[in-house]
């Protein structure tokens, strides 16, 4: 069983469109959407949810108004500005609370307790391209790295049970905790970038992160023809890092139109030059699995 993650140093590079294309090209695999903070792979995969699970992402403070004396100690100590006196009662903002428990420890009358936060969900679904594991982090919730690890663990378990050859991961943007959880233990990282200064800067950060995991990495430059000079800079940087630029994809409206129609680009325009280019890209990646 091999694992490939499609990642990007920044958002908006076309990473999920690339992942969708690979989902339609690959066989005998399970799909994982690790962008749990802002999941959108479901737009093209149109998953049918089979099982839903609660995710315990952390704990939030809750004040019992019948015990609380409104002494203000917790409000003074809270470093996250989550506790305030509202309409004569000390309350906790669930969006600001970081779950540090300092207020629980400091409360002289034990009026505060920590409650499990169960606003997030993760799912096992079926798509026209095979099984899919995905999640949705609750609004303002944290511990997305832990959630990514949880859905990846389930995906690997399912792949072994179903004798699947590939775990295809649509990763989150950036280099934070969910990206680290996405890259851990994979075989190949495909980094999707764009010809902008921020695209090059964030790609460089992602390359450094991937090197820490000693991963086999490739780069795909999307919309390369919008700035040929910057695309050349990205190619030169990749060469200096000894990373192969797998392909340069020109700007193409089919990406947007396919997404609007909830299709992969290969379904929307199967005979286009863009679709043929993706077929060649996937053939090249598949060679790494042998």
PDB file of C-alpha atoms in Angstrom:
ATOM      1  CA  UNK A   1       0.000   0.000   0.000  1.00  0.00           C
ATOM      2  CA  UNK A   2       1.354   3.395  -1.069  1.00  0.00           C
ATOM      3  CA  UNK A   3       0.364   6.834   0.178  1.00  0.00           C
ATOM      4  CA  UNK A   4       0.535  10.054  -1.820  1.00  0.00           C
ATOM      5  CA  UNK A   5      -0.433  13.502  -0.536  1.00  0.00           C
ATOM      6  CA  UNK A   6      -1.229  16.463  -2.763  1.00  0.00           C
ATOM      7  CA  UNK A   7      -0.252  19.534  -0.760  1.00  0.00           C
ATOM      8  CA  UNK A   8       0.482  23.224  -1.246  1.00  0.00           C
ATOM      9  CA  UNK A   9       2.295  25.878   0.712  1.00  0.00           C
ATOM     10  CA  UNK A  10      -0.622  28.273   0.284  1.00  0.00           C
ATOM     11  CA  UNK A  11      -4.299  28.145  -0.554  1.00  0.00           C
ATOM     12  CA  UNK A  12      -5.751  28.761  -3.996  1.00  0.00           C
ATOM     13  CA  UNK A  13      -3.138  26.960  -6.074  1.00  0.00           C
ATOM     14  CA  UNK A  14      -5.569  24.369  -7.473  1.00  0.00           C
ATOM     15  CA  UNK A  15      -4.525  21.544  -5.174  1.00  0.00           C
ATOM     16  CA  UNK A  16      -8.009  20.081  -4.745  1.00  0.00           C
ATOM     17  CA  UNK A  17      -8.665  20.180  -8.498  1.00  0.00           C
ATOM     18  CA  UNK A  18      -5.470  18.190  -8.982  1.00  0.00           C
ATOM     19  CA  UNK A  19      -6.516  15.729  -6.263  1.00  0.00           C
ATOM     20  CA  UNK A  20      -9.908  15.315  -7.941  1.00  0.00           C
ATOM     21  CA  UNK A  21      -8.261  14.564 -11.272  1.00  0.00           C
ATOM     22  CA  UNK A  22      -6.073  11.900  -9.672  1.00  0.00           C
ATOM     23  CA  UNK A  23      -9.115  10.409  -7.940  1.00  0.00           C
ATOM     24  CA  UNK A  24     -10.712   9.834 -11.338  1.00  0.00           C
ATOM     25  CA  UNK A  25      -7.515   8.346 -12.799  1.00  0.00           C
ATOM     26  CA  UNK A  26      -6.298   6.068 -10.005  1.00  0.00           C
ATOM     27  CA  UNK A  27      -7.747   2.657  -9.206  1.00  0.00           C
ATOM     28  CA  UNK A  28      -8.095   0.400  -6.161  1.00  0.00           C
ATOM     29  CA  UNK A  29      -7.637   3.233  -3.689  1.00  0.00           C
ATOM     30  CA  UNK A  30      -9.209   5.094  -0.803  1.00  0.00           C
ATOM     31  CA  UNK A  31      -9.553   8.881  -0.858  1.00  0.00           C
ATOM     32  CA  UNK A  32      -8.805  11.029   2.192  1.00  0.00           C
ATOM     33  CA  UNK A  33      -9.583  14.735   2.509  1.00  0.00           C
ATOM     34  CA  UNK A  34      -7.181  16.026   5.152  1.00  0.00           C
ATOM     35  CA  UNK A  35      -8.146  19.675   4.695  1.00  0.00           C
ATOM     36  CA  UNK A  36     -10.424  19.402   7.715  1.00  0.00           C
ATOM     37  CA  UNK A  37     -10.478  23.141   8.452  1.00  0.00           C
ATOM     38  CA  UNK A  38     -11.977  24.037   5.059  1.00  0.00           C
ATOM     39  CA  UNK A  39     -12.856  20.796   3.291  1.00  0.00           C
ATOM     40  CA  UNK A  40     -13.972  21.124  -0.335  1.00  0.00           C
ATOM     41  CA  UNK A  41     -13.056  17.839  -2.021  1.00  0.00           C
ATOM     42  CA  UNK A  42     -16.664  16.777  -1.432  1.00  0.00           C
ATOM     43  CA  UNK A  43     -17.723  19.281  -4.122  1.00  0.00           C
ATOM     44  CA  UNK A  44     -16.362  17.036  -6.872  1.00  0.00           C
ATOM     45  CA  UNK A  45     -16.480  13.661  -5.120  1.00  0.00           C
ATOM     46  CA  UNK A  46     -20.148  14.036  -4.051  1.00  0.00           C
ATOM     47  CA  UNK A  47     -19.751  11.446  -1.271  1.00  0.00           C
ATOM     48  CA  UNK A  48     -22.627   9.414   0.111  1.00  0.00           C
ATOM     49  CA  UNK A  49     -22.084   9.323   3.869  1.00  0.00           C
ATOM     50  CA  UNK A  50     -22.235   5.800   5.301  1.00  0.00           C
ATOM     51  CA  UNK A  51     -21.054   6.461   8.869  1.00  0.00           C
ATOM     52  CA  UNK A  52     -20.710   9.605  10.986  1.00  0.00           C
ATOM     53  CA  UNK A  53     -18.488   9.931  14.051  1.00  0.00           C
ATOM     54  CA  UNK A  54     -18.067  12.623  16.692  1.00  0.00           C
ATOM     55  CA  UNK A  55     -14.589  14.036  17.167  1.00  0.00           C
ATOM     56  CA  UNK A  56     -13.429  15.019  20.633  1.00  0.00           C
ATOM     57  CA  UNK A  57     -11.235  17.930  19.680  1.00  0.00           C
ATOM     58  CA  UNK A  58     -10.660  19.337  23.142  1.00  0.00           C
ATOM     59  CA  UNK A  59     -12.450  20.800  26.135  1.00  0.00           C
ATOM     60  CA  UNK A  60     -14.045  24.160  26.869  1.00  0.00           C
ATOM     61  CA  UNK A  61     -14.695  25.828  30.205  1.00  0.00           C
ATOM     62  CA  UNK A  62     -18.271  26.135  31.455  1.00  0.00           C
ATOM     63  CA  UNK A  63     -19.305  28.215  34.475  1.00  0.00           C
ATOM     64  CA  UNK A  64     -22.155  27.070  36.720  1.00  0.00           C
ATOM     65  CA  UNK A  65     -24.124  30.286  37.431  1.00  0.00           C
ATOM     66  CA  UNK A  66     -25.681  28.782  40.554  1.00  0.00           C
ATOM     67  CA  UNK A  67     -22.259  28.403  42.184  1.00  0.00           C
ATOM     68  CA  UNK A  68     -20.349  31.315  40.638  1.00  0.00           C
ATOM     69  CA  UNK A  69     -19.961  34.377  42.878  1.00  0.00           C
ATOM     70  CA  UNK A  70     -18.796  36.669  40.030  1.00  0.00           C
ATOM     71  CA  UNK A  71     -15.585  37.372  41.926  1.00  0.00           C
ATOM     72  CA  UNK A  72     -13.742  38.137  38.662  1.00  0.00           C
ATOM     73  CA  UNK A  73     -10.631  36.068  39.409  1.00  0.00           C
ATOM     74  CA  UNK A  74     -11.041  33.898  36.317  1.00  0.00           C
ATOM     75  CA  UNK A  75     -11.631  36.935  34.105  1.00  0.00           C
ATOM     76  CA  UNK A  76      -8.458  38.599  35.365  1.00  0.00           C
ATOM     77  CA  UNK A  77      -6.366  35.460  34.821  1.00  0.00           C
ATOM     78  CA  UNK A  78      -7.668  34.406  31.391  1.00  0.00           C
ATOM     79  CA  UNK A  79      -4.926  35.091  28.819  1.00  0.00           C
ATOM     80  CA  UNK A  80      -7.307  34.448  25.919  1.00  0.00           C
ATOM     81  CA  UNK A  81      -9.848  37.132  26.883  1.00  0.00           C
ATOM     82  CA  UNK A  82     -12.529  34.439  26.887  1.00  0.00           C
ATOM     83  CA  UNK A  83     -14.241  35.282  30.183  1.00  0.00           C
ATOM     84  CA  UNK A  84     -16.413  38.365  30.708  1.00  0.00           C
ATOM     85  CA  UNK A  85     -19.227  39.625  32.893  1.00  0.00           C
ATOM     86  CA  UNK A  86     -22.352  39.661  30.698  1.00  0.00           C
ATOM     87  CA  UNK A  87     -25.680  40.874  32.094  1.00  0.00           C
ATOM     88  CA  UNK A  88     -24.425  40.402  35.632  1.00  0.00           C
ATOM     89  CA  UNK A  89     -23.142  36.853  35.079  1.00  0.00           C
ATOM     90  CA  UNK A  90     -19.593  35.660  34.399  1.00  0.00           C
ATOM     91  CA  UNK A  91     -19.606  33.699  31.120  1.00  0.00           C
ATOM     92  CA  UNK A  92     -17.112  31.942  28.847  1.00  0.00           C
ATOM     93  CA  UNK A  93     -16.915  32.540  25.097  1.00  0.00           C
ATOM     94  CA  UNK A  94     -16.636  29.098  23.508  1.00  0.00           C
ATOM     95  CA  UNK A  95     -14.898  30.587  20.469  1.00  0.00           C
ATOM     96  CA  UNK A  96     -12.173  32.265  22.549  1.00  0.00           C
ATOM     97  CA  UNK A  97     -11.619  29.584  25.199  1.00  0.00           C
ATOM     98  CA  UNK A  98      -8.404  27.637  24.591  1.00  0.00           C
ATOM     99  CA  UNK A  99      -9.139  24.931  27.135  1.00  0.00           C
ATOM    100  CA  UNK A 100      -6.086  25.663  29.292  1.00  0.00           C
ATOM    101  CA  UNK A 101      -7.961  24.951  32.581  1.00  0.00           C
ATOM    102  CA  UNK A 102      -6.375  27.866  34.473  1.00  0.00           C
ATOM    103  CA  UNK A 103      -9.808  29.182  35.422  1.00  0.00           C
ATOM    104  CA  UNK A 104     -10.805  25.762  36.773  1.00  0.00           C
ATOM    105  CA  UNK A 105      -7.729  25.670  38.985  1.00  0.00           C
ATOM    106  CA  UNK A 106      -8.110  29.271  40.172  1.00  0.00           C
ATOM    107  CA  UNK A 107     -11.837  29.286  40.939  1.00  0.00           C
ATOM    108  CA  UNK A 108     -12.226  29.508  44.753  1.00  0.00           C
ATOM    109  CA  UNK A 109     -15.703  27.934  44.730  1.00  0.00           C
ATOM    110  CA  UNK A 110     -15.189  25.242  42.039  1.00  0.00           C
ATOM    111  CA  UNK A 111     -17.846  26.766  39.801  1.00  0.00           C
ATOM    112  CA  UNK A 112     -16.036  25.948  36.548  1.00  0.00           C
ATOM    113  CA  UNK A 113     -15.767  22.601  34.802  1.00  0.00           C
ATOM    114  CA  UNK A 114     -14.310  21.460  31.487  1.00  0.00           C
ATOM    115  CA  UNK A 115     -16.689  19.877  28.988  1.00  0.00           C
ATOM    116  CA  UNK A 116     -15.778  17.820  25.908  1.00  0.00           C
ATOM    117  CA  UNK A 117     -16.218  19.737  22.681  1.00  0.00           C
ATOM    118  CA  UNK A 118     -18.136  17.556  20.221  1.00  0.00           C
ATOM    119  CA  UNK A 119     -18.894  20.082  17.461  1.00  0.00           C
ATOM    120  CA  UNK A 120     -16.632  18.378  14.886  1.00  0.00           C
ATOM    121  CA  UNK A 121     -17.497  15.326  12.791  1.00  0.00           C
ATOM    122  CA  UNK A 122     -15.696  12.833  10.589  1.00  0.00           C
ATOM    123  CA  UNK A 123     -17.194  10.533   8.019  1.00  0.00           C
ATOM    124  CA  UNK A 124     -16.787   7.306   6.090  1.00  0.00           C
ATOM    125  CA  UNK A 125     -18.386   7.711   2.678  1.00  0.00           C
ATOM    126  CA  UNK A 126     -18.668   6.108  -0.723  1.00  0.00           C
ATOM    127  CA  UNK A 127     -18.007   7.945  -3.987  1.00  0.00           C
ATOM    128  CA  UNK A 128     -18.124   6.984  -7.649  1.00  0.00           C
ATOM    129  CA  UNK A 129     -14.340   6.654  -7.405  1.00  0.00           C
ATOM    130  CA  UNK A 130     -14.250   4.471  -4.299  1.00  0.00           C
ATOM    131  CA  UNK A 131     -14.357   4.857  -0.501  1.00  0.00           C
ATOM    132  CA  UNK A 132     -13.567   8.199   1.097  1.00  0.00           C
ATOM    133  CA  UNK A 133     -12.750   9.336   4.624  1.00  0.00           C
ATOM    134  CA  UNK A 134     -13.232  13.017   5.383  1.00  0.00           C
ATOM    135  CA  UNK A 135     -14.039  15.401   8.217  1.00  0.00           C
ATOM    136  CA  UNK A 136     -15.400  18.793   9.150  1.00  0.00           C
ATOM    137  CA  UNK A 137     -13.843  20.692  12.023  1.00  0.00           C
ATOM    138  CA  UNK A 138     -16.319  22.754  14.033  1.00  0.00           C
ATOM    139  CA  UNK A 139     -16.322  26.544  13.673  1.00  0.00           C
ATOM    140  CA  UNK A 140     -13.467  28.043  15.664  1.00  0.00           C
ATOM    141  CA  UNK A 141     -12.249  24.626  16.813  1.00  0.00           C
ATOM    142  CA  UNK A 142      -8.622  23.543  17.027  1.00  0.00           C
ATOM    143  CA  UNK A 143      -6.637  20.285  17.156  1.00  0.00           C
ATOM    144  CA  UNK A 144      -7.018  19.842  13.391  1.00  0.00           C
ATOM    145  CA  UNK A 145      -3.728  17.919  13.312  1.00  0.00           C
ATOM    146  CA  UNK A 146      -5.153  15.326  15.673  1.00  0.00           C
ATOM    147  CA  UNK A 147      -8.272  15.008  13.506  1.00  0.00           C
ATOM    148  CA  UNK A 148      -6.133  14.509  10.384  1.00  0.00           C
ATOM    149  CA  UNK A 149      -4.242  11.729  12.151  1.00  0.00           C
ATOM    150  CA  UNK A 150      -7.516  10.094  13.157  1.00  0.00           C
ATOM    151  CA  UNK A 151      -8.999   9.989   9.647  1.00  0.00           C
ATOM    152  CA  UNK A 152      -5.705   8.866   8.125  1.00  0.00           C
ATOM    153  CA  UNK A 153      -5.495   6.006  10.618  1.00  0.00           C
ATOM    154  CA  UNK A 154      -9.004   4.887   9.670  1.00  0.00           C
ATOM    155  CA  UNK A 155      -8.220   5.184   5.955  1.00  0.00           C
ATOM    156  CA  UNK A 156      -5.124   2.994   6.290  1.00  0.00           C
ATOM    157  CA  UNK A 157      -7.094   0.444   8.285  1.00  0.00           C
ATOM    158  CA  UNK A 158      -9.797   0.344   5.621  1.00  0.00           C
ATOM    159  CA  UNK A 159      -7.198   0.052   2.859  1.00  0.00           C
ATOM    160  CA  UNK A 160      -5.720  -3.015   4.542  1.00  0.00           C
ATOM    161  CA  UNK A 161      -9.140  -4.573   5.136  1.00  0.00           C
ATOM    162  CA  UNK A 162     -10.214  -4.008   1.520  1.00  0.00           C
ATOM    163  CA  UNK A 163      -6.785  -4.876   0.075  1.00  0.00           C
ATOM    164  CA  UNK A 164      -6.442  -1.467  -1.584  1.00  0.00           C
ATOM    165  CA  UNK A 165      -3.185  -0.390  -3.201  1.00  0.00           C
ATOM    166  CA  UNK A 166      -3.281   3.364  -2.665  1.00  0.00           C
ATOM    167  CA  UNK A 167      -4.231   6.031  -0.144  1.00  0.00           C
ATOM    168  CA  UNK A 168      -4.837   9.248  -2.093  1.00  0.00           C
ATOM    169  CA  UNK A 169      -4.699  12.280   0.201  1.00  0.00           C
ATOM    170  CA  UNK A 170      -5.899  15.798  -0.534  1.00  0.00           C
ATOM    171  CA  UNK A 171      -3.874  17.742   2.006  1.00  0.00           C
ATOM    172  CA  UNK A 172      -4.437  21.131   3.642  1.00  0.00           C
ATOM    173  CA  UNK A 173      -2.523  24.255   2.591  1.00  0.00           C
ATOM    174  CA  UNK A 174       0.348  25.738   4.574  1.00  0.00           C
ATOM    175  CA  UNK A 175       2.917  24.070   6.822  1.00  0.00           C
ATOM    176  CA  UNK A 176       1.051  23.892  10.149  1.00  0.00           C
ATOM    177  CA  UNK A 177      -0.056  21.002  12.339  1.00  0.00           C
ATOM    178  CA  UNK A 178      -2.568  19.469   9.883  1.00  0.00           C
ATOM    179  CA  UNK A 179       0.070  19.487   7.135  1.00  0.00           C
ATOM    180  CA  UNK A 180       2.601  17.813   9.418  1.00  0.00           C
ATOM    181  CA  UNK A 181      -0.005  15.162  10.257  1.00  0.00           C
ATOM    182  CA  UNK A 182      -0.689  14.743   6.531  1.00  0.00           C
ATOM    183  CA  UNK A 183       2.952  14.261   5.537  1.00  0.00           C
ATOM    184  CA  UNK A 184       3.847  11.852   8.334  1.00  0.00           C
ATOM    185  CA  UNK A 185       4.524   8.385   6.960  1.00  0.00           C
ATOM    186  CA  UNK A 186       3.568   9.002   3.317  1.00  0.00           C
ATOM    187  CA  UNK A 187       5.545   7.839   0.285  1.00  0.00           C
ATOM    188  CA  UNK A 188       5.191  10.784  -2.100  1.00  0.00           C
ATOM    189  CA  UNK A 189       4.398  14.481  -1.659  1.00  0.00           C
ATOM    190  CA  UNK A 190       3.175  16.340  -4.731  1.00  0.00           C
ATOM    191  CA  UNK A 191       3.458  20.081  -4.104  1.00  0.00           C
ATOM    192  CA  UNK A 192       1.128  22.258  -6.156  1.00  0.00           C
ATOM    193  CA  UNK A 193       2.230  25.857  -6.544  1.00  0.00           C
ATOM    194  CA  UNK A 194       1.486  28.920  -8.665  1.00  0.00           C
ATOM    195  CA  UNK A 195       3.750  31.510 -10.343  1.00  0.00           C
ATOM    196  CA  UNK A 196       3.517  34.242  -7.724  1.00  0.00           C
ATOM    197  CA  UNK A 197       5.994  35.554  -5.184  1.00  0.00           C
ATOM    198  CA  UNK A 198       3.925  34.126  -2.335  1.00  0.00           C
ATOM    199  CA  UNK A 199       3.640  30.853  -4.253  1.00  0.00           C
ATOM    200  CA  UNK A 200       7.432  30.544  -4.427  1.00  0.00           C
ATOM    201  CA  UNK A 201       7.918  31.643  -0.813  1.00  0.00           C
ATOM    202  CA  UNK A 202       5.403  29.173   0.581  1.00  0.00           C
ATOM    203  CA  UNK A 203       6.618  26.377  -1.693  1.00  0.00           C
ATOM    204  CA  UNK A 204      10.099  26.865  -0.258  1.00  0.00           C
ATOM    205  CA  UNK A 205       8.752  26.490   3.281  1.00  0.00           C
ATOM    206  CA  UNK A 206       6.897  23.324   2.274  1.00  0.00           C
ATOM    207  CA  UNK A 207      10.013  21.876   0.642  1.00  0.00           C
ATOM    208  CA  UNK A 208      11.953  22.416   3.862  1.00  0.00           C
ATOM    209  CA  UNK A 209       9.201  20.687   5.836  1.00  0.00           C
ATOM    210  CA  UNK A 210       9.103  17.714   3.457  1.00  0.00           C
ATOM    211  CA  UNK A 211      12.879  17.351   3.654  1.00  0.00           C
ATOM    212  CA  UNK A 212      12.535  16.946   7.394  1.00  0.00           C
ATOM    213  CA  UNK A 213      10.416  13.862   6.701  1.00  0.00           C
ATOM    214  CA  UNK A 214      12.854  12.652   4.006  1.00  0.00           C
ATOM    215  CA  UNK A 215      10.004  12.392   1.506  1.00  0.00           C
ATOM    216  CA  UNK A 216      10.118  11.782  -2.210  1.00  0.00           C
ATOM    217  CA  UNK A 217       8.753  15.074  -3.503  1.00  0.00           C
ATOM    218  CA  UNK A 218       7.584  16.500  -6.810  1.00  0.00           C
ATOM    219  CA  UNK A 219       6.343  19.940  -7.820  1.00  0.00           C
ATOM    220  CA  UNK A 220       3.495  20.862 -10.153  1.00  0.00           C
ATOM    221  CA  UNK A 221       3.251  24.479 -11.312  1.00  0.00           C
ATOM    222  CA  UNK A 222      -0.367  25.398 -11.978  1.00  0.00           C
ATOM    223  CA  UNK A 223      -1.336  28.432 -14.127  1.00  0.00           C
ATOM    224  CA  UNK A 224       2.331  28.661 -15.123  1.00  0.00           C
ATOM    225  CA  UNK A 225       1.612  30.821 -18.193  1.00  0.00           C
ATOM    226  CA  UNK A 226       0.220  33.699 -16.115  1.00  0.00           C
ATOM    227  CA  UNK A 227       3.769  34.644 -15.129  1.00  0.00           C
ATOM    228  CA  UNK A 228       6.434  32.898 -17.197  1.00  0.00           C
ATOM    229  CA  UNK A 229       9.293  34.686 -15.432  1.00  0.00           C
ATOM    230  CA  UNK A 230       8.121  33.583 -11.981  1.00  0.00           C
ATOM    231  CA  UNK A 231       7.535  30.044 -13.242  1.00  0.00           C
ATOM    232  CA  UNK A 232      11.162  30.005 -14.382  1.00  0.00           C
ATOM    233  CA  UNK A 233      12.255  31.140 -10.914  1.00  0.00           C
ATOM    234  CA  UNK A 234      10.259  28.302  -9.352  1.00  0.00           C
ATOM    235  CA  UNK A 235      11.847  25.794 -11.735  1.00  0.00           C
ATOM    236  CA  UNK A 236      15.307  27.107 -10.917  1.00  0.00           C
ATOM    237  CA  UNK A 237      14.611  26.880  -7.194  1.00  0.00           C
ATOM    238  CA  UNK A 238      13.346  23.310  -7.523  1.00  0.00           C
ATOM    239  CA  UNK A 239      16.466  22.388  -9.468  1.00  0.00           C
ATOM    240  CA  UNK A 240      18.627  23.836  -6.700  1.00  0.00           C
ATOM    241  CA  UNK A 241      16.670  21.716  -4.195  1.00  0.00           C
ATOM    242  CA  UNK A 242      17.015  18.626  -6.415  1.00  0.00           C
ATOM    243  CA  UNK A 243      13.233  18.325  -6.781  1.00  0.00           C
ATOM    244  CA  UNK A 244      11.670  17.395 -10.104  1.00  0.00           C
ATOM    245  CA  UNK A 245       9.042  19.701 -11.596  1.00  0.00           C
ATOM    246  CA  UNK A 246       6.601  17.064 -12.740  1.00  0.00           C
ATOM    247  CA  UNK A 247       4.491  19.331 -14.934  1.00  0.00           C
ATOM    248  CA  UNK A 248       3.546  22.890 -15.797  1.00  0.00           C
ATOM    249  CA  UNK A 249      -0.174  23.325 -16.324  1.00  0.00           C
ATOM    250  CA  UNK A 250      -1.463  26.407 -18.189  1.00  0.00           C
ATOM    251  CA  UNK A 251      -4.366  28.467 -16.916  1.00  0.00           C
ATOM    252  CA  UNK A 252      -7.576  26.770 -18.004  1.00  0.00           C
ATOM    253  CA  UNK A 253     -11.182  27.747 -17.364  1.00  0.00           C
ATOM    254  CA  UNK A 254     -12.125  24.039 -17.373  1.00  0.00           C
ATOM    255  CA  UNK A 255     -10.924  23.800 -13.763  1.00  0.00           C
ATOM    256  CA  UNK A 256     -13.563  26.274 -12.610  1.00  0.00           C
ATOM    257  CA  UNK A 257     -16.334  24.978 -14.863  1.00  0.00           C
ATOM    258  CA  UNK A 258     -15.708  21.399 -13.739  1.00  0.00           C
ATOM    259  CA  UNK A 259     -15.920  22.443 -10.084  1.00  0.00           C
ATOM    260  CA  UNK A 260     -19.157  24.354 -10.726  1.00  0.00           C
ATOM    261  CA  UNK A 261     -20.607  21.200 -12.288  1.00  0.00           C
ATOM    262  CA  UNK A 262     -19.335  19.045  -9.387  1.00  0.00           C
ATOM    263  CA  UNK A 263     -17.093  17.065 -11.701  1.00  0.00           C
ATOM    264  CA  UNK A 264     -13.413  16.358 -12.082  1.00  0.00           C
ATOM    265  CA  UNK A 265     -11.753  18.007 -15.054  1.00  0.00           C
ATOM    266  CA  UNK A 266     -11.437  14.604 -16.737  1.00  0.00           C
ATOM    267  CA  UNK A 267     -15.187  14.100 -16.505  1.00  0.00           C
ATOM    268  CA  UNK A 268     -16.004  17.624 -17.635  1.00  0.00           C
ATOM    269  CA  UNK A 269     -13.652  17.694 -20.630  1.00  0.00           C
ATOM    270  CA  UNK A 270     -12.344  14.123 -21.113  1.00  0.00           C
ATOM    271  CA  UNK A 271     -10.779  14.754 -24.525  1.00  0.00           C
ATOM    272  CA  UNK A 272      -9.157  18.085 -23.755  1.00  0.00           C
ATOM    273  CA  UNK A 273      -5.443  18.751 -23.766  1.00  0.00           C
ATOM    274  CA  UNK A 274      -5.664  19.424 -20.032  1.00  0.00           C
ATOM    275  CA  UNK A 275      -7.157  15.985 -19.337  1.00  0.00           C
ATOM    276  CA  UNK A 276      -4.528  14.319 -21.492  1.00  0.00           C
ATOM    277  CA  UNK A 277      -1.837  16.169 -19.564  1.00  0.00           C
ATOM    278  CA  UNK A 278      -3.213  14.836 -16.297  1.00  0.00           C
ATOM    279  CA  UNK A 279      -3.181  11.302 -17.692  1.00  0.00           C
ATOM    280  CA  UNK A 280       0.518  11.678 -18.463  1.00  0.00           C
ATOM    281  CA  UNK A 281       1.219  13.154 -15.025  1.00  0.00           C
ATOM    282  CA  UNK A 282      -0.499  10.235 -13.304  1.00  0.00           C
ATOM    283  CA  UNK A 283       1.409   7.718 -15.441  1.00  0.00           C
ATOM    284  CA  UNK A 284       4.645   9.350 -14.268  1.00  0.00           C
ATOM    285  CA  UNK A 285       3.590   9.213 -10.614  1.00  0.00           C
ATOM    286  CA  UNK A 286       2.440   5.600 -10.928  1.00  0.00           C
ATOM    287  CA  UNK A 287       5.979   4.634 -11.932  1.00  0.00           C
ATOM    288  CA  UNK A 288       7.119   5.647  -8.442  1.00  0.00           C
ATOM    289  CA  UNK A 289       4.781   3.069  -6.901  1.00  0.00           C
ATOM    290  CA  UNK A 290       6.450   0.130  -8.639  1.00  0.00           C
TER     291      UNK A 290
END
